[in-house]
Coordinates of C-alpha atoms and ligand atoms in Angstrom, one line a residue:
X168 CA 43.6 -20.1 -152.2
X169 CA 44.8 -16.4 -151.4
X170 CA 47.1 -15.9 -148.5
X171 CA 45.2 -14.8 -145.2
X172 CA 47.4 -11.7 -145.8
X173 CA 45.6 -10.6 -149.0
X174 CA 41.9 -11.0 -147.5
X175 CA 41.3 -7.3 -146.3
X176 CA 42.7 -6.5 -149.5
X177 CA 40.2 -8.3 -151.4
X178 CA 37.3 -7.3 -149.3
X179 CA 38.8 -3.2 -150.4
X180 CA 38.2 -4.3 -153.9
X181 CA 35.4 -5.9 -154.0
X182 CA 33.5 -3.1 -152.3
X183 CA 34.8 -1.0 -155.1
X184 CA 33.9 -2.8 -158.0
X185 CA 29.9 -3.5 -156.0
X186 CA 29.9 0.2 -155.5
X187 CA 28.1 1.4 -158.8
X188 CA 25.4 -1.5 -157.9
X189 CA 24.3 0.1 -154.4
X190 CA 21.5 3.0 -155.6
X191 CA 20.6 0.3 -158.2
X192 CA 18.4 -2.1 -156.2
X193 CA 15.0 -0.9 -154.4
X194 CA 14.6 -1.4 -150.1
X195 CA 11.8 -3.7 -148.8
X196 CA 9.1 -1.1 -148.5
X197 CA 6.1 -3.7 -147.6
X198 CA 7.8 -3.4 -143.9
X199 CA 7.2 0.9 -144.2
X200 CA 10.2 1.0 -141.5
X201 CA 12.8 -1.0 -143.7
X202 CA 11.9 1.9 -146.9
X203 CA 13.7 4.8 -144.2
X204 CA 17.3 2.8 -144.4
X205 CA 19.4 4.3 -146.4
X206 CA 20.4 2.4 -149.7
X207 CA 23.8 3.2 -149.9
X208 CA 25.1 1.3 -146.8
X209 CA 27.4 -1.8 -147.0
X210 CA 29.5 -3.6 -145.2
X211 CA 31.0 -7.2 -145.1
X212 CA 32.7 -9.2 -142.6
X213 CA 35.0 -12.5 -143.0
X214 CA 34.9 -14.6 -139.9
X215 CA 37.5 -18.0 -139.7
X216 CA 37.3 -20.6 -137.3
X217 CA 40.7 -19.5 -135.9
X218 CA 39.1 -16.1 -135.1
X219 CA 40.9 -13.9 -138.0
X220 CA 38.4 -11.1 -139.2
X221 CA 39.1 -9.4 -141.9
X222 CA 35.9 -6.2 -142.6
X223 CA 35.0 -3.4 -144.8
X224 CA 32.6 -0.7 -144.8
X225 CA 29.5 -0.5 -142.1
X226 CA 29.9 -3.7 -140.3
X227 CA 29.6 -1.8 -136.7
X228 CA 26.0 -0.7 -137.8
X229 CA 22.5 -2.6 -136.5
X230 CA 20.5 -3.9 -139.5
X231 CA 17.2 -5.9 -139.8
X232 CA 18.0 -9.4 -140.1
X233 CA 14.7 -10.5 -141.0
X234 CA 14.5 -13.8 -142.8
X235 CA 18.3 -14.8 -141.6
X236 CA 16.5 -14.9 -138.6
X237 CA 15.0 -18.1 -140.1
X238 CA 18.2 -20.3 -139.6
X239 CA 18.3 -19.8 -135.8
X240 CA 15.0 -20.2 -135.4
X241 CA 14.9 -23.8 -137.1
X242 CA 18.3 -24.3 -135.7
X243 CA 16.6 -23.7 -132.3
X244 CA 13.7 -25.7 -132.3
X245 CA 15.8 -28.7 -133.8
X246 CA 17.8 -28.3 -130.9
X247 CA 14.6 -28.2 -128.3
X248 CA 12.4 -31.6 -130.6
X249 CA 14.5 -33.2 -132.8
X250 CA 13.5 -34.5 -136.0
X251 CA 9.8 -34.2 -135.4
X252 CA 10.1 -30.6 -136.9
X253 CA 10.1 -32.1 -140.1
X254 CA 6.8 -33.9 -139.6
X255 CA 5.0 -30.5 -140.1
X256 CA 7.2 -29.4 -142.5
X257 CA 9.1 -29.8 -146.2
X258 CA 12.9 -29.4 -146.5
X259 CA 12.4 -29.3 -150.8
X260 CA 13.0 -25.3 -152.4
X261 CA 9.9 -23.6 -153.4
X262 CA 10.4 -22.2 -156.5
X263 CA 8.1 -19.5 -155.6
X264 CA 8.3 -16.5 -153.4
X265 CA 8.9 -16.5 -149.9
X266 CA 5.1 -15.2 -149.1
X267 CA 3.6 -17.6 -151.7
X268 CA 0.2 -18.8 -150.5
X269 CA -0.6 -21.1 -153.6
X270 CA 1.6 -24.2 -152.9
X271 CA 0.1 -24.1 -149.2
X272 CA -3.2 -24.5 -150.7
X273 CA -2.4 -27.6 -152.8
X274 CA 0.4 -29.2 -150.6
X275 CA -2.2 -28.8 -148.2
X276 CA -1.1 -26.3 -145.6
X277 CA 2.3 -28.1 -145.1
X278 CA 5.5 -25.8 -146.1
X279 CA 7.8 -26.5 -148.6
X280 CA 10.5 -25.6 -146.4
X281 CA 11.4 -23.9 -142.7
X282 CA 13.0 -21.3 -144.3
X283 CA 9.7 -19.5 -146.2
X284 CA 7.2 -17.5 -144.6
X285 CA 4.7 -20.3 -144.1
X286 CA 7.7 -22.9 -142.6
X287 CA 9.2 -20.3 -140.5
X288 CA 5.3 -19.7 -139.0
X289 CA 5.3 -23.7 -137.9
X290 CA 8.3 -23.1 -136.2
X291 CA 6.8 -20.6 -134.8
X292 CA 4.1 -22.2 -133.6
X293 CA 6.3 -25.3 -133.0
X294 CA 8.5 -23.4 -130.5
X295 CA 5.3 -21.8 -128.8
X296 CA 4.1 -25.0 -128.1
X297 CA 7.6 -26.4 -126.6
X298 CA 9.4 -23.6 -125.0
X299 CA 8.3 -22.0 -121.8
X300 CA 9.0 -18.3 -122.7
X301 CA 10.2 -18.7 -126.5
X302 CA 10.6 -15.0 -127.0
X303 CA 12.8 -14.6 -124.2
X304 CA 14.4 -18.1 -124.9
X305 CA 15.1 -17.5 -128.5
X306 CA 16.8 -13.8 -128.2
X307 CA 18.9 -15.6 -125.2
X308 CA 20.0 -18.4 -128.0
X309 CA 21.2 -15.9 -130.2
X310 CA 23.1 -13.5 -127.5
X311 CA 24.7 -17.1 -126.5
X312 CA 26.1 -17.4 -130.2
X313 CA 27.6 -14.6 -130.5
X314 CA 28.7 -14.1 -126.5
X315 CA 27.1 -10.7 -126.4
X316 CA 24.0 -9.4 -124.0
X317 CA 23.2 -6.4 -126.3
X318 CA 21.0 -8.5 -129.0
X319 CA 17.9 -7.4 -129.4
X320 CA 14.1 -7.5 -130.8
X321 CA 13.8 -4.1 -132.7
X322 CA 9.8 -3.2 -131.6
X323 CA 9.3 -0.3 -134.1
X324 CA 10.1 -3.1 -137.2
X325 CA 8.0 -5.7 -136.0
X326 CA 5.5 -3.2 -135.1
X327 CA 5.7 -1.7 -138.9
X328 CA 5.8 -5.2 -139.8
X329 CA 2.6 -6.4 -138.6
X330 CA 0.5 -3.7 -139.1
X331 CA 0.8 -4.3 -143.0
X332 CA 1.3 -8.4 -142.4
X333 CA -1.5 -9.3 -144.4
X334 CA 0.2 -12.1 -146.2
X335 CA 1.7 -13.9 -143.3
X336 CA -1.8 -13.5 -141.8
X337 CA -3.9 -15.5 -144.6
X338 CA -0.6 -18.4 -144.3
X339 CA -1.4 -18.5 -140.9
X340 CA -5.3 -18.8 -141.2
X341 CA -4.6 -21.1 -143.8
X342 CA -2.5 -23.3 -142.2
X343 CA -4.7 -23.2 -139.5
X344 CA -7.8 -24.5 -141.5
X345 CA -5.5 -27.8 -142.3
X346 CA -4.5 -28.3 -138.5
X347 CA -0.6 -27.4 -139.1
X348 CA -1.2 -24.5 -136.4
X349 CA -2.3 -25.4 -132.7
X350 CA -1.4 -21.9 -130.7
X351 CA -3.5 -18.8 -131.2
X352 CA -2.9 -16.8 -134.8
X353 CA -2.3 -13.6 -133.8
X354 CA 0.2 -15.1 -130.7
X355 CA 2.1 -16.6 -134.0
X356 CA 2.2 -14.1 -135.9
X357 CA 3.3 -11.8 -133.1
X358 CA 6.1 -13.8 -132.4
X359 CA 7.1 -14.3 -135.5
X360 CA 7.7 -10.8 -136.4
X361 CA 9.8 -10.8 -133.5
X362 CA 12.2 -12.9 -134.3
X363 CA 12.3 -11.3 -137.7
X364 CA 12.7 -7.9 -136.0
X365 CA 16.3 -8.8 -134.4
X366 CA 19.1 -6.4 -135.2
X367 CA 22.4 -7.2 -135.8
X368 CA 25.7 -5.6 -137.0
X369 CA 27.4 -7.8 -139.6
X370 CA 30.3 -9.1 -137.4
X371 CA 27.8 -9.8 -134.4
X372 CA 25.6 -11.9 -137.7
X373 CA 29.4 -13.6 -138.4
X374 CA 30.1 -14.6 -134.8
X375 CA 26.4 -16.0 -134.4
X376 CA 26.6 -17.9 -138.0
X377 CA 30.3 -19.1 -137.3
X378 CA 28.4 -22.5 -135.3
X379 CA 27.2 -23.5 -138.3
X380 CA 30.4 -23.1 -140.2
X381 CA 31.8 -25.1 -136.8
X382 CA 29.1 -28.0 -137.5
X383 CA 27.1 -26.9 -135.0
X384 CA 29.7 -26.8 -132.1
X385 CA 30.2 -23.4 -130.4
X386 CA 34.0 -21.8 -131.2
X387 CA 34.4 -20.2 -127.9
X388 CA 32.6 -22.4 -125.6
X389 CA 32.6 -24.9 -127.8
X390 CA 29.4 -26.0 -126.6
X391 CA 27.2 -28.6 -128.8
X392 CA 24.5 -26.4 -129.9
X393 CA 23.3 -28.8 -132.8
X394 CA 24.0 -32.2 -133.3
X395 CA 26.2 -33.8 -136.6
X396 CA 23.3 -34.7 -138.4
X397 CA 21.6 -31.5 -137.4
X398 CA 24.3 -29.5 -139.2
X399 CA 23.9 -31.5 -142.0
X400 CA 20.3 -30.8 -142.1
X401 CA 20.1 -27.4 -141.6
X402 CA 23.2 -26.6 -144.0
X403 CA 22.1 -28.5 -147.3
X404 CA 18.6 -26.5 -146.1
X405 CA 20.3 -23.2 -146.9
X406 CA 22.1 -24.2 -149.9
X407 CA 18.6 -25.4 -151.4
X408 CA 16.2 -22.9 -149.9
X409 CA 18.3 -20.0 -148.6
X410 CA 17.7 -17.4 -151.5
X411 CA 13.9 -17.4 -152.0
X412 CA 13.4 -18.6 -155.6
X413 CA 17.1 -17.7 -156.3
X414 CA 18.3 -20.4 -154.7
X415 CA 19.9 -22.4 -157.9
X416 CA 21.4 -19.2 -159.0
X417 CA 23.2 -17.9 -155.7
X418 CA 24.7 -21.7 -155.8
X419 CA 25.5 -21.2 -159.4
X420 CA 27.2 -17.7 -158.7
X421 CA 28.4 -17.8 -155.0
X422 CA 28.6 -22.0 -154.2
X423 CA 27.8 -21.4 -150.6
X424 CA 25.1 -22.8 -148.1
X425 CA 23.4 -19.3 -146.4
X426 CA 20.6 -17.4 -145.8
X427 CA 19.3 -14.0 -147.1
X428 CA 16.6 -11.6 -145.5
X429 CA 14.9 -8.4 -147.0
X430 CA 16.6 -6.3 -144.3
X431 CA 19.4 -6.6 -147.2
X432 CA 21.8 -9.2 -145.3
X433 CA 23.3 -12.3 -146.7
X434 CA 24.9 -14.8 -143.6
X435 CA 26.9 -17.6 -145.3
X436 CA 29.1 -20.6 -144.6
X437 CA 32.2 -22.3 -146.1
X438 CA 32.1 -25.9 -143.6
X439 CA 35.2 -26.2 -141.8
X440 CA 36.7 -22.8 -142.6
X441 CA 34.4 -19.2 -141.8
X442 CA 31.7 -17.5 -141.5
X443 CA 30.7 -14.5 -144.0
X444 CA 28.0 -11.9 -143.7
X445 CA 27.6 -8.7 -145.8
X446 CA 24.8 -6.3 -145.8
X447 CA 23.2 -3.9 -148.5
X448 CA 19.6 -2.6 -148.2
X449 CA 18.8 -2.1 -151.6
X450 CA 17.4 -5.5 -153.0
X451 CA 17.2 -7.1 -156.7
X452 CA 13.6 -8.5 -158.1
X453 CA 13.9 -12.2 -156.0
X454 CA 14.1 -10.0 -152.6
X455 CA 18.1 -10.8 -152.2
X456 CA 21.3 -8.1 -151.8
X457 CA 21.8 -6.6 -155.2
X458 CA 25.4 -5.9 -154.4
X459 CA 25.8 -8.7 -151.5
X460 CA 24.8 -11.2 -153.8
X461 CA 27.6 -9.5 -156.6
X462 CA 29.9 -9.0 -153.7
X463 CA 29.8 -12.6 -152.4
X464 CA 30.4 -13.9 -156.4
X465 CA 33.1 -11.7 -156.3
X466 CA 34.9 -13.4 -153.0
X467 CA 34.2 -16.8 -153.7
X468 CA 35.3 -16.4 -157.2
X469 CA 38.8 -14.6 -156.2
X470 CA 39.7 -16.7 -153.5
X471 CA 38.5 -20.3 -154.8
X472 CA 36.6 -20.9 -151.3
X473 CA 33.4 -22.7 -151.9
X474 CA 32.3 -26.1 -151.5
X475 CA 32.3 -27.1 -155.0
Ligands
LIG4 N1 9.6 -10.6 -141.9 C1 9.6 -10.8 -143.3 C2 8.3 -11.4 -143.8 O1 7.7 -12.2 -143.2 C3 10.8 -11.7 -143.7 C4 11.0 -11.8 -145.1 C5 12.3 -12.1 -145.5 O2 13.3 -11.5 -145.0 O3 12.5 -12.9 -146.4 O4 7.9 -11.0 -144.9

């Protein structure tokens, strides 16, 4: 273990050493509005339970949170039904990509997992079907986590988004055809790119990921947002499923339970101790931070903090 003196220091030199990967990897362009961010951002933020934050580079800038967007929404609806969420849905990894329509064929139309395209659209629907106003509801989740008001959808992505959504479309119809959809399509899908539109900076990601490092338990109010077993659920979840089919190798190189997105950020946990997010847009061939995948090697590596 490094002192907490020596963690800004670490987070310097890591950024240096990830530096030549930044131009290397290639933006989300199926979502035209991702393709306009610019490649060479970065930034990572540390986050401990005791509210120490140690942060490097552009981790005061809005990004596309897309699929980390995933977490909260399962953690969400867990929160709102309980267990039955996993009646309609898998908690096994994939092994394909995260917009993979042959298992739902075969598996018929049941998800491998919540945090895929296809499980993150029975959510969806799940939530729809629960929640009074989920859109609303959801974004109000979220600005309780982190304990800011300024949280929001970001219209022009999910607009982008679904007017190229094809894939989430025939998941949806597909699903539909096996009776793992009640609410409308196009009200799913809407909602779905939604949630997958919200924008966040990388210490507002920390502060909102920080419950799940807190076992579910708020640090500032220290409200229960998810129960024991909940936490436990959700956690091994990410550490199976978080990293599309790359799952097995961010666990082999980084050791931590988290959640990537296209939008080029990486939210993770260490149980007990912080919080970690770092963003860079420019993605490797699995759809995960080239250098946020590197950079988060690099930390857990140096400072001997993950859970194996
Ligand atoms: N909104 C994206 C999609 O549905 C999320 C993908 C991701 O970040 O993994 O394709």
């Amino acid at each position: 273990m490094v002192s907490k003196m020596d963690y800004q220091k670490v987070l310097e030199d890591i950024r240096k050493e990830v530096e030549p990967l930044l131009d290397k990897g290639l933006v989300a362009d199926y979502i035209p509005e991702l393709a306009k961010v610019d490649i060479t951002k970065f930034g990572i933020h540390l986050l401990f339970l005791d509210d120490s934050s140690f942060s490097v580079g552009d981790t005061e800038e809005k990004f596309s949170i897309q699929s980390i967007s995933k977490v909260f929404m399962l953690a969400h609806c867990v929160s709102h039904i309980g267990k039955k969420v996993y009646d309609r849905i898998n908690v096994e990894p994939s092994g394909d990509p995260f917009n993979s329509l042959v298992q739902l064929e075969y598996e018929n139309g049941i998800p491998r997992n919540p945090f895929i395209n296809s499980g993150a659209l029975v959510v969806t629907d799940l939530l729809i079907s629960h929640l009074q106003d989920p859109r609303q509801q959801f974004l109000d989740f979220i600005r309780e986590l982190v304990g800011q008001n300024d949280i929001y959808y970001d219209k022009q992505i999910a607009r982008s988004e679904k007017a190229c959504g094809y894939k989430n479309a025939a998941m949806v119809n597909l699903m539909k055809s096996y009776g793992n959809i009640e609410n409308d399509v196009e009200e799913v899908l809407d909602l779905y790119f939604d949630f997958c539109s919200v924008s966040m900076t990388c210490s507002e990601l920390a502060k909102a990921f920080r419950v799940f490092a807190n076992h579910g338990k708020g640090v500032i109010d220290e409200k229960k947002y998810i129960s024991e077993s909940q936490f436990k659920r959700i956690t091994a979840i990410m550490q199976t499923c978080g990293f599309y089919d790359e799952a097995g190798e961010f666990a082999f190189r980084v050791g931590l339970p988290g959640k990537s997105g296209v939008g080029g950020g990486i939210a993770a946990i260490l149980p007990s101790q912080y919080s970690i997010v770092v963003w860079s847009p420019g993605l490797n061939k699995k759809g995960n931070s080239l250098a946020g995948l590197k950079a988060l090697e690099l930390f857990t590596t140096i400072t001997g903090t993950s859970i194996f």
